Amino acid sequence: MLFPYGEWIILFLTLLTWAEKKASRRFFLLLTIAWLIGKWVEISLAVTMPWHWHFSRLAVMLVFWVWSMRQAERWLLPLFFTSLIVGVETLFFVNEPGVFPYGEWFFAIALVLVAWLSAKSFWGTAAALTGSALLNQAFVRFTYDGIIRYIGLPNEFTWNFGVGLFGAWAALALGWQYYTEREVRRAEADQIPSKSSGIYEPSEESKLR
C-alpha cells in the first residue's frame, strides 16, 4: 500500500472537514501541509544511512504537538512523566529485548493512563504523548548511535498507535456530544406542549435552551 493507514486517516479527515465545512478544517489542513513538506524533505535529502527518517510523520507530530500545547491547560508535568516512561521503555528494550511479549503494547497503555491521569484532558494527553515521543526520537538517535544499527524515526508502532488512538478518541467524543445534544433537543421538544398549557414559565424554558 502506498500510504500506511495513519496517512489515510489524516487525508480522509482533511477531506471530510472541508466537505462538511467544519471548524476543524484549518487544523487538518495544517497537518496535511506539514506532511507534504516533510515528504519533500525526505525525497530531497535522501541519503544512504542506517537511520530511516520519516520526516513527513515527524512534521505532522511536531505540528500536532504545538497545536495541542496551545489548547491544553497543563502539559508540562504530564510531559515529564510520560518522557520518563518512554525513556525506561527504550532502556529496557535496548538492554533486555524480547523479555516478555507485547512489551510495546504494555508500555503504550501505561503511557496513555499516566498522561490522562496527569493531564485530565484530551489536548493535555495529546501534548504529553506526542511530546514524549518526539523527545524520545532525539534521545534514541543521539544516544544509541552505534548500538542500534537501524531504526525508523518515528517507528511504525508509535505512529500508527498514535494516529489510531487520537482518531478513535476524537470520534467517540464527537459521537457522545452529538448524542447529548440530541437528547437535549428531544427533552425540549417534549416540553413544548407543557409550555403552551401554562405549566412552564418562559424563564424556565429559556434556561433549558
mmCIF file of C-alpha atoms in Angstrom, residues 56-179:
data_model
loop_
_atom_site.group_PDB
_atom_site.id
_atom_site.type_symbol
_atom_site.label_atom_id
_atom_site.label_comp_id
_atom_site.label_asym_id
_atom_site.label_seq_id
_atom_site.Cartn_x
_atom_site.Cartn_y
_atom_site.Cartn_z
ATOM 1 C CA SER A 56 6.653 13.599 6.891
ATOM 2 C CA ARG A 57 5.462 11.861 10.041
ATOM 3 C CA LEU A 58 7.817 13.849 12.244
ATOM 4 C CA ALA A 59 6.479 17.077 10.749
ATOM 5 C CA VAL A 60 2.883 16.023 11.446
ATOM 6 C CA MET A 61 3.795 15.082 15.020
ATOM 7 C CA LEU A 62 5.549 18.406 15.558
ATOM 8 C CA VAL A 63 2.583 20.454 14.303
ATOM 9 C CA PHE A 64 0.177 18.317 16.328
ATOM 10 C CA TRP A 65 2.346 18.787 19.439
ATOM 11 C CA VAL A 66 2.472 22.574 19.111
ATOM 12 C CA TRP A 67 -1.271 22.743 18.471
ATOM 13 C CA SER A 68 -2.104 20.519 21.442
ATOM 14 C CA MET A 69 0.162 22.515 23.779
ATOM 15 C CA ARG A 70 -1.704 25.689 22.825
ATOM 16 C CA GLN A 71 -5.046 24.015 23.563
ATOM 17 C CA ALA A 72 -4.046 22.233 26.783
ATOM 18 C CA GLU A 73 -4.393 23.776 30.215
ATOM 19 C CA ARG A 74 -1.462 21.805 31.604
ATOM 20 C CA TRP A 75 1.067 19.762 29.689
ATOM 21 C CA LEU A 76 4.486 20.246 31.301
ATOM 22 C CA LEU A 77 4.081 17.818 34.205
ATOM 23 C CA PRO A 78 2.356 15.132 32.073
ATOM 24 C CA LEU A 79 5.166 15.520 29.529
ATOM 25 C CA PHE A 80 7.732 14.925 32.273
ATOM 26 C CA PHE A 81 6.025 11.737 33.489
ATOM 27 C CA THR A 82 5.482 10.291 30.021
ATOM 28 C CA SER A 83 9.062 11.103 28.986
ATOM 29 C CA LEU A 84 10.319 9.122 31.973
ATOM 30 C CA ILE A 85 8.217 6.110 30.985
ATOM 31 C CA VAL A 86 9.322 6.281 27.344
ATOM 32 C CA GLY A 87 12.950 6.538 28.461
ATOM 33 C CA VAL A 88 12.558 3.466 30.673
ATOM 34 C CA GLU A 89 10.937 1.624 27.760
ATOM 35 C CA THR A 90 13.848 2.466 25.473
ATOM 36 C CA LEU A 91 16.451 1.387 28.035
ATOM 37 C CA PHE A 92 14.543 -1.819 28.669
ATOM 38 C CA PHE A 93 14.256 -2.788 25.010
ATOM 39 C CA VAL A 94 17.882 -1.944 24.280
ATOM 40 C CA ASN A 95 19.308 -3.939 27.194
ATOM 41 C CA GLU A 96 16.717 -6.724 27.569
ATOM 42 C CA PRO A 97 14.926 -7.091 24.208
ATOM 43 C CA GLY A 98 12.210 -9.697 23.912
ATOM 44 C CA VAL A 99 11.986 -10.498 27.632
ATOM 45 C CA PHE A 100 8.196 -10.503 27.664
ATOM 46 C CA PRO A 101 5.732 -10.488 24.740
ATOM 47 C CA TYR A 102 3.620 -7.478 23.775
ATOM 48 C CA GLY A 103 6.014 -5.134 25.533
ATOM 49 C CA GLU A 104 5.194 -2.225 23.217
ATOM 50 C CA TRP A 105 1.500 -2.529 23.992
ATOM 51 C CA PHE A 106 2.193 -2.726 27.728
ATOM 52 C CA PHE A 107 4.202 0.494 27.729
ATOM 53 C CA ALA A 108 1.755 2.192 25.349
ATOM 54 C CA ILE A 109 -1.197 1.543 27.651
ATOM 55 C CA ALA A 110 0.848 2.682 30.648
ATOM 56 C CA LEU A 111 1.757 5.889 28.797
ATOM 57 C CA VAL A 112 -1.867 6.672 27.950
ATOM 58 C CA LEU A 113 -3.004 6.079 31.532
ATOM 59 C CA VAL A 114 -0.244 8.223 33.040
ATOM 60 C CA ALA A 115 -0.781 11.015 30.520
ATOM 61 C CA TRP A 116 -4.537 11.037 31.071
ATOM 62 C CA LEU A 117 -4.364 10.887 34.876
ATOM 63 C CA SER A 118 -1.880 13.753 34.991
ATOM 64 C CA ALA A 119 -3.441 15.945 32.278
ATOM 65 C CA LYS A 120 -7.181 15.132 32.659
ATOM 66 C CA SER A 121 -7.957 16.443 29.174
ATOM 67 C CA PHE A 122 -7.728 15.348 25.560
ATOM 68 C CA TRP A 123 -5.290 18.047 24.476
ATOM 69 C CA GLY A 124 -3.161 17.705 27.584
ATOM 70 C CA THR A 125 -2.876 13.974 26.993
ATOM 71 C CA ALA A 126 -2.096 14.565 23.320
ATOM 72 C CA ALA A 127 0.619 17.091 24.166
ATOM 73 C CA ALA A 128 2.235 14.745 26.680
ATOM 74 C CA LEU A 129 2.202 11.669 24.449
ATOM 75 C CA THR A 130 3.317 13.432 21.286
ATOM 76 C CA GLY A 131 5.989 15.478 23.038
ATOM 77 C CA SER A 132 7.461 12.495 24.854
ATOM 78 C CA ALA A 133 7.554 10.519 21.586
ATOM 79 C CA LEU A 134 9.397 13.321 19.783
ATOM 80 C CA LEU A 135 11.884 13.809 22.615
ATOM 81 C CA ASN A 136 12.495 10.079 22.717
ATOM 82 C CA GLN A 137 13.289 10.046 18.992
ATOM 83 C CA ALA A 138 16.102 12.548 19.580
ATOM 84 C CA PHE A 139 17.227 10.610 22.664
ATOM 85 C CA VAL A 140 17.451 7.333 20.762
ATOM 86 C CA ARG A 141 19.123 8.850 17.729
ATOM 87 C CA PHE A 142 21.921 10.676 19.501
ATOM 88 C CA THR A 143 22.418 8.287 22.429
ATOM 89 C CA TYR A 144 22.322 4.875 20.782
ATOM 90 C CA ASP A 145 24.113 5.660 17.536
ATOM 91 C CA GLY A 146 26.416 2.683 17.058
ATOM 92 C CA ILE A 147 24.326 0.419 19.320
ATOM 93 C CA ILE A 148 21.138 0.419 17.269
ATOM 94 C CA ARG A 149 22.098 -0.035 13.649
ATOM 95 C CA TYR A 150 18.692 0.559 12.079
ATOM 96 C CA ILE A 151 15.515 2.204 13.285
ATOM 97 C CA GLY A 152 12.699 4.186 11.785
ATOM 98 C CA LEU A 153 12.080 7.617 13.303
ATOM 99 C CA PRO A 154 9.311 7.552 14.316
ATOM 100 C CA ASN A 155 8.820 3.806 14.382
ATOM 101 C CA GLU A 156 5.741 2.228 12.841
ATOM 102 C CA PHE A 157 4.120 1.309 16.145
ATOM 103 C CA THR A 158 4.422 4.807 17.629
ATOM 104 C CA TRP A 159 2.971 6.449 14.529
ATOM 105 C CA ASN A 160 0.115 4.028 13.899
ATOM 106 C CA PHE A 161 -0.825 3.718 17.561
ATOM 107 C CA GLY A 162 -0.865 7.496 17.999
ATOM 108 C CA VAL A 163 -2.984 8.228 14.933
ATOM 109 C CA GLY A 164 -5.393 5.410 15.777
ATOM 110 C CA LEU A 165 -5.695 6.456 19.427
ATOM 111 C CA PHE A 166 -6.372 10.145 18.838
ATOM 112 C CA GLY A 167 -8.626 9.451 15.863
ATOM 113 C CA ALA A 168 -10.777 6.984 17.814
ATOM 114 C CA TRP A 169 -10.796 9.230 20.895
ATOM 115 C CA ALA A 170 -11.961 12.266 18.905
ATOM 116 C CA ALA A 171 -14.609 10.200 17.097
ATOM 117 C CA LEU A 172 -16.021 8.890 20.382
ATOM 118 C CA ALA A 173 -16.031 12.393 21.863
ATOM 119 C CA LEU A 174 -17.911 13.784 18.855
ATOM 120 C CA GLY A 175 -20.345 10.882 18.971
ATOM 121 C CA TRP A 176 -21.052 11.483 22.661
ATOM 122 C CA GLN A 177 -21.514 15.219 22.035
ATOM 123 C CA TYR A 178 -23.961 14.502 19.226
ATOM 124 C CA TYR A 179 -25.875 12.071 21.444
#
